């Protein structure tokens, strides 16, 4: 609790009223308000806590700086000869910023980031300490891998793992009121070289896509010397903010990140008065500080606004390359949570903190940029640019169609099971929205008819059809899981709490495969022949894959039927989707591009299936405990009060209704406890997940329905949990 004193006049009020009044009277914890005015030029702190290229240029010996940059441009590992020199400069810079410790900051398969802090100081032997931090410590760390999930890899190999510096993602300083910490982004692998984290496969997939795209461009555009293609990501993050008092009064939120009970409030988002509404002052103050913290860390923030649900908001960055953008996304989630506490708030990143209220997602904007600054998914001004665009766009359509199920698996988690397919988030069916103009163009190319209105002069390629492309049609479809939005695709089905790494790793890898496949059919073509060849490749590929293109309402029942007729996958829940991480088509493409070996894929699959079972077990136990020790007793206490309230007809009716509701509740509670206590003995961890999905989850839902009935019957004064109508609306 925030320790806010209860004013004397409130002491006589019912407990819930007291809570609400104090929650509404927030005050910042620890003097956060009045932080520097960002409108003054001197206070613009962008990148102040980043070991950026500028800092490197200023602090490294010239030759070292040049060698470091040259290596980075070429995508090479750090030259050990210059490591010591880089380490010294980094340590001196960090200590000047107040850092006393450093950490290798990495992303194990837990889904969050990990850090182990080491002091810069080492003993000198004569009782003194000197600052030391060598190239070796910069490049490599040795955390104990046995405490991180490793799936099958743990079983057969020794527990040791190591972290290795990723020089392509800048080191940064995390500040705390009492000190500062140098964070060095690192990859995490086993001693046998297997990836144990989310960064390694992402980096490998970026390399794979770059190679394929550069090769394709050498055919499509031989005069432009592109040497590297970067995938880009801009992730729009949704989150809830609630008063911390309510948070700490709800054991379900504290333990599982979501409410396991809670009746739907009379006012939800029916009125649509929250979306894009003016931002409450406390929340705005919070957002400004979040952005200031992120600016110091070099994370560029572009937009902020209210989201659809009450108490829901969104923050979106300026896009960056997938590796840096993903690290920055993790930092954004961390900063959102840390700063909230300074305002007496808690930031909820769970996909579905409140049943019956819109959940939170993460829209993953994705594209491919060349090292010369071109966006391969941006329709251009010339017919030639548009040929390139159509080629890469066709590759994405082909990849998404072929690997729909894998893409679905890459975003699977228990939190997502409450969201995907509900009428608020994209369905579990993966389809692509192209926008009506672009879809018409692909259709025209496929049928060879062309756009009548297209001026002949624009064609001029010796080919029959090449229509002018829309620059940005403004044609939007909020229900599509994978939408073309002008110059990028937006993969909208990610969960709010997840790292964007895996879905982007999958996207990069499958698109690399499709690019190679399509480019293979162009080998040797040039000039006019090339244009005709590209259109032919686009035509054939589109015809074979357009089943995945859908421009209608993804929330509708008809789409579910239609998708089934088209043969699209509809993998509703996590245990249905995860097996695709190890399907033969997945293993084939991941091994072909050296992104993840079969063993590495299997270890991931096992970790995720286990996490599903573990998470749901924690939820089931928390739910049972709240039911037994909080909700049932509240109902019993109210029955006691009713018992001494006389025997008027009204009292008797209230009593009877509550007594029978309590009977049913207790029955469901026992059913659920029995279901969760009786996991069958299984060989395969997937069978355990299926049991949970088929037996425990429905029992939890049935119990919740009865708990929510009690909430509507028991006197407000005795109800032990803050209600949705309070948690979501008092700001
Ligand atoms: P929209 O209106 O389609 O949501 P915005 O311009 O607001 O478009 O951008 C949304 C997100 O997409 C932002 O985070 C932005 O940085 C990101 N974005 C824009 N262009 C690209 C790109 N080429 N690659 C990846 N992300 C991008
Ligand atoms: Mg968007």
PDB file of C-alpha atoms in Angstrom, residues 433-578:
ATOM      1  CA  UNK A 433      -5.219  -7.288 -45.159  1.00  0.00           C
ATOM      2  CA  UNK A 434      -3.768  -5.529 -48.203  1.00  0.00           C
ATOM      3  CA  UNK A 435      -6.207  -2.652 -48.500  1.00  0.00           C
ATOM      4  CA  UNK A 436      -8.648  -2.500 -51.363  1.00  0.00           C
ATOM      5  CA  UNK A 437      -6.357  -0.676 -53.818  1.00  0.00           C
ATOM      6  CA  UNK A 438      -3.378  -2.944 -53.365  1.00  0.00           C
ATOM      7  CA  UNK A 439      -5.566  -6.030 -53.396  1.00  0.00           C
ATOM      8  CA  UNK A 440      -7.095  -4.829 -56.683  1.00  0.00           C
ATOM      9  CA  UNK A 441      -3.618  -4.428 -58.146  1.00  0.00           C
ATOM     10  CA  UNK A 442      -2.561  -7.937 -57.162  1.00  0.00           C
ATOM     11  CA  UNK A 443      -5.818  -9.250 -58.557  1.00  0.00           C
ATOM     12  CA  UNK A 444      -5.205  -7.340 -61.793  1.00  0.00           C
ATOM     13  CA  UNK A 445      -1.702  -8.744 -62.099  1.00  0.00           C
ATOM     14  CA  UNK A 446      -2.979 -12.226 -61.427  1.00  0.00           C
ATOM     15  CA  UNK A 447      -5.710 -12.028 -64.041  1.00  0.00           C
ATOM     16  CA  UNK A 448      -3.488 -10.115 -66.474  1.00  0.00           C
ATOM     17  CA  UNK A 449      -6.160  -7.531 -67.125  1.00  0.00           C
ATOM     18  CA  UNK A 450      -4.589  -4.431 -65.656  1.00  0.00           C
ATOM     19  CA  UNK A 451      -6.087  -1.168 -64.650  1.00  0.00           C
ATOM     20  CA  UNK A 452      -7.853   0.488 -67.517  1.00  0.00           C
ATOM     21  CA  UNK A 453      -7.115   3.929 -66.167  1.00  0.00           C
ATOM     22  CA  UNK A 454      -3.355   3.416 -65.944  1.00  0.00           C
ATOM     23  CA  UNK A 455      -1.586   5.696 -68.415  1.00  0.00           C
ATOM     24  CA  UNK A 456       0.477   3.845 -70.987  1.00  0.00           C
ATOM     25  CA  UNK A 457       3.427   6.169 -70.403  1.00  0.00           C
ATOM     26  CA  UNK A 458       3.717   4.974 -66.865  1.00  0.00           C
ATOM     27  CA  UNK A 459       4.009   1.393 -67.948  1.00  0.00           C
ATOM     28  CA  UNK A 460       6.781   1.792 -70.491  1.00  0.00           C
ATOM     29  CA  UNK A 461       8.361  -1.488 -69.552  1.00  0.00           C
ATOM     30  CA  UNK A 462       7.426  -3.560 -72.516  1.00  0.00           C
ATOM     31  CA  UNK A 463       4.965  -5.315 -70.298  1.00  0.00           C
ATOM     32  CA  UNK A 464       1.247  -5.189 -70.422  1.00  0.00           C
ATOM     33  CA  UNK A 465       0.444  -4.397 -66.844  1.00  0.00           C
ATOM     34  CA  UNK A 466       2.053  -2.327 -64.174  1.00  0.00           C
ATOM     35  CA  UNK A 467      -0.411  -0.119 -62.462  1.00  0.00           C
ATOM     36  CA  UNK A 468       0.450   2.937 -60.415  1.00  0.00           C
ATOM     37  CA  UNK A 469       0.574   2.013 -56.761  1.00  0.00           C
ATOM     38  CA  UNK A 470      -1.165   3.832 -53.955  1.00  0.00           C
ATOM     39  CA  UNK A 471       1.248   5.774 -51.747  1.00  0.00           C
ATOM     40  CA  UNK A 472      -0.895   5.465 -48.663  1.00  0.00           C
ATOM     41  CA  UNK A 473      -4.454   4.577 -49.242  1.00  0.00           C
ATOM     42  CA  UNK A 474      -5.538   5.371 -45.714  1.00  0.00           C
ATOM     43  CA  UNK A 475      -7.599   2.216 -46.076  1.00  0.00           C
ATOM     44  CA  UNK A 476      -7.544   0.615 -42.619  1.00  0.00           C
ATOM     45  CA  UNK A 477      -8.900  -2.562 -41.099  1.00  0.00           C
ATOM     46  CA  UNK A 478      -8.610  -2.781 -37.336  1.00  0.00           C
ATOM     47  CA  UNK A 479      -9.685  -6.410 -37.237  1.00  0.00           C
ATOM     48  CA  UNK A 480      -6.895  -7.890 -39.348  1.00  0.00           C
ATOM     49  CA  UNK A 481      -4.033  -9.724 -37.651  1.00  0.00           C
ATOM     50  CA  UNK A 482      -1.565  -8.822 -40.405  1.00  0.00           C
ATOM     51  CA  UNK A 483      -2.258  -5.613 -42.264  1.00  0.00           C
ATOM     52  CA  UNK A 484      -0.423  -3.630 -44.899  1.00  0.00           C
ATOM     53  CA  UNK A 485      -0.315  -0.040 -43.663  1.00  0.00           C
ATOM     54  CA  UNK A 486       1.183   2.071 -46.420  1.00  0.00           C
ATOM     55  CA  UNK A 487       4.863   1.139 -46.238  1.00  0.00           C
ATOM     56  CA  UNK A 488       5.045  -1.678 -43.722  1.00  0.00           C
ATOM     57  CA  UNK A 489       3.117  -4.649 -42.462  1.00  0.00           C
ATOM     58  CA  UNK A 490       1.570  -4.496 -39.036  1.00  0.00           C
ATOM     59  CA  UNK A 491       1.458  -7.848 -37.230  1.00  0.00           C
ATOM     60  CA  UNK A 492      -1.244  -6.998 -34.742  1.00  0.00           C
ATOM     61  CA  UNK A 493      -1.683 -10.242 -32.870  1.00  0.00           C
ATOM     62  CA  UNK A 494       1.237  -9.989 -30.433  1.00  0.00           C
ATOM     63  CA  UNK A 495       0.455 -10.011 -26.729  1.00  0.00           C
ATOM     64  CA  UNK A 496       1.195  -6.912 -24.695  1.00  0.00           C
ATOM     65  CA  UNK A 497       3.581  -8.603 -22.276  1.00  0.00           C
ATOM     66  CA  UNK A 498       5.624 -10.596 -24.769  1.00  0.00           C
ATOM     67  CA  UNK A 499       9.050  -9.937 -26.188  1.00  0.00           C
ATOM     68  CA  UNK A 500       8.739  -9.166 -29.889  1.00  0.00           C
ATOM     69  CA  UNK A 501      11.784 -11.373 -30.553  1.00  0.00           C
ATOM     70  CA  UNK A 502      10.213 -14.670 -31.539  1.00  0.00           C
ATOM     71  CA  UNK A 503       7.506 -13.331 -33.873  1.00  0.00           C
ATOM     72  CA  UNK A 504      10.113 -11.170 -35.610  1.00  0.00           C
ATOM     73  CA  UNK A 505      12.570 -14.037 -35.808  1.00  0.00           C
ATOM     74  CA  UNK A 506       9.862 -16.095 -37.493  1.00  0.00           C
ATOM     75  CA  UNK A 507       8.875 -13.297 -39.871  1.00  0.00           C
ATOM     76  CA  UNK A 508      12.440 -12.600 -40.935  1.00  0.00           C
ATOM     77  CA  UNK A 509      13.200 -16.274 -41.486  1.00  0.00           C
ATOM     78  CA  UNK A 510      10.098 -17.189 -43.455  1.00  0.00           C
ATOM     79  CA  UNK A 511      10.323 -14.064 -45.598  1.00  0.00           C
ATOM     80  CA  UNK A 512      13.985 -14.867 -46.345  1.00  0.00           C
ATOM     81  CA  UNK A 513      12.835 -18.255 -47.608  1.00  0.00           C
ATOM     82  CA  UNK A 514      10.115 -16.752 -49.798  1.00  0.00           C
ATOM     83  CA  UNK A 515      12.470 -14.113 -51.221  1.00  0.00           C
ATOM     84  CA  UNK A 516      14.956 -16.821 -52.220  1.00  0.00           C
ATOM     85  CA  UNK A 517      12.224 -18.912 -53.710  1.00  0.00           C
ATOM     86  CA  UNK A 518      10.857 -16.062 -55.819  1.00  0.00           C
ATOM     87  CA  UNK A 519      14.281 -14.689 -56.759  1.00  0.00           C
ATOM     88  CA  UNK A 520      15.330 -18.167 -57.859  1.00  0.00           C
ATOM     89  CA  UNK A 521      12.750 -17.947 -60.624  1.00  0.00           C
ATOM     90  CA  UNK A 522      14.285 -14.678 -61.867  1.00  0.00           C
ATOM     91  CA  UNK A 523      17.881 -15.852 -62.173  1.00  0.00           C
ATOM     92  CA  UNK A 524      19.446 -14.534 -65.350  1.00  0.00           C
ATOM     93  CA  UNK A 525      16.654 -12.113 -66.264  1.00  0.00           C
ATOM     94  CA  UNK A 526      17.446  -8.451 -66.990  1.00  0.00           C
ATOM     95  CA  UNK A 527      16.066  -5.390 -68.760  1.00  0.00           C
ATOM     96  CA  UNK A 528      12.535  -5.645 -70.134  1.00  0.00           C
ATOM     97  CA  UNK A 529      12.631  -9.352 -69.635  1.00  0.00           C
ATOM     98  CA  UNK A 530      13.187  -8.705 -65.935  1.00  0.00           C
ATOM     99  CA  UNK A 531      10.039  -6.604 -65.578  1.00  0.00           C
ATOM    100  CA  UNK A 532       7.978  -9.250 -67.313  1.00  0.00           C
ATOM    101  CA  UNK A 533       9.656 -11.912 -65.214  1.00  0.00           C
ATOM    102  CA  UNK A 534       8.899 -10.138 -61.952  1.00  0.00           C
ATOM    103  CA  UNK A 535       5.264  -9.678 -62.887  1.00  0.00           C
ATOM    104  CA  UNK A 536       5.070 -13.316 -63.796  1.00  0.00           C
ATOM    105  CA  UNK A 537       6.618 -14.393 -60.496  1.00  0.00           C
ATOM    106  CA  UNK A 538       4.267 -12.077 -58.591  1.00  0.00           C
ATOM    107  CA  UNK A 539       1.324 -13.428 -60.536  1.00  0.00           C
ATOM    108  CA  UNK A 540       2.095 -17.080 -59.870  1.00  0.00           C
ATOM    109  CA  UNK A 541       2.960 -16.543 -56.233  1.00  0.00           C
ATOM    110  CA  UNK A 542      -0.107 -14.422 -55.564  1.00  0.00           C
ATOM    111  CA  UNK A 543      -2.389 -16.937 -57.252  1.00  0.00           C
ATOM    112  CA  UNK A 544      -0.986 -19.729 -55.109  1.00  0.00           C
ATOM    113  CA  UNK A 545      -1.151 -17.810 -51.831  1.00  0.00           C
ATOM    114  CA  UNK A 546      -4.058 -15.418 -52.015  1.00  0.00           C
ATOM    115  CA  UNK A 547      -6.183 -17.652 -49.828  1.00  0.00           C
ATOM    116  CA  UNK A 548      -4.505 -15.850 -46.911  1.00  0.00           C
ATOM    117  CA  UNK A 549      -5.638 -12.416 -48.156  1.00  0.00           C
ATOM    118  CA  UNK A 550      -8.825 -11.205 -46.546  1.00  0.00           C
ATOM    119  CA  UNK A 551     -10.225  -7.683 -46.472  1.00  0.00           C
ATOM    120  CA  UNK A 552     -13.434  -8.213 -44.500  1.00  0.00           C
ATOM    121  CA  UNK A 553     -14.364  -8.281 -40.832  1.00  0.00           C
ATOM    122  CA  UNK A 554     -12.094 -10.733 -39.038  1.00  0.00           C
ATOM    123  CA  UNK A 555     -14.340 -10.717 -35.962  1.00  0.00           C
ATOM    124  CA  UNK A 556     -17.358 -12.122 -37.795  1.00  0.00           C
ATOM    125  CA  UNK A 557     -18.631 -15.685 -37.570  1.00  0.00           C
ATOM    126  CA  UNK A 558     -18.778 -15.828 -41.373  1.00  0.00           C
ATOM    127  CA  UNK A 559     -15.023 -15.342 -41.518  1.00  0.00           C
ATOM    128  CA  UNK A 560     -14.474 -18.375 -39.314  1.00  0.00           C
ATOM    129  CA  UNK A 561     -16.547 -20.469 -41.726  1.00  0.00           C
ATOM    130  CA  UNK A 562     -14.951 -18.912 -44.771  1.00  0.00           C
ATOM    131  CA  UNK A 563     -11.433 -19.435 -43.371  1.00  0.00           C
ATOM    132  CA  UNK A 564     -12.235 -23.072 -42.789  1.00  0.00           C
ATOM    133  CA  UNK A 565     -13.431 -23.438 -46.378  1.00  0.00           C
ATOM    134  CA  UNK A 566     -10.177 -21.832 -47.539  1.00  0.00           C
ATOM    135  CA  UNK A 567      -8.223 -24.325 -45.470  1.00  0.00           C
ATOM    136  CA  UNK A 568      -6.616 -21.718 -43.193  1.00  0.00           C
ATOM    137  CA  UNK A 569      -5.481 -22.787 -39.747  1.00  0.00           C
ATOM    138  CA  UNK A 570      -7.538 -21.806 -36.756  1.00  0.00           C
ATOM    139  CA  UNK A 571      -5.349 -22.690 -33.781  1.00  0.00           C
ATOM    140  CA  UNK A 572      -7.472 -21.384 -30.985  1.00  0.00           C
ATOM    141  CA  UNK A 573      -5.333 -21.824 -27.922  1.00  0.00           C
ATOM    142  CA  UNK A 574      -1.724 -22.157 -26.863  1.00  0.00           C
ATOM    143  CA  UNK A 575      -1.577 -25.980 -26.724  1.00  0.00           C
ATOM    144  CA  UNK A 576      -3.098 -26.107 -30.241  1.00  0.00           C
ATOM    145  CA  UNK A 577      -0.512 -23.713 -31.629  1.00  0.00           C
ATOM    146  CA  UNK A 578       2.805 -24.549 -29.939  1.00  0.00           C
TER     147      UNK A 578
END
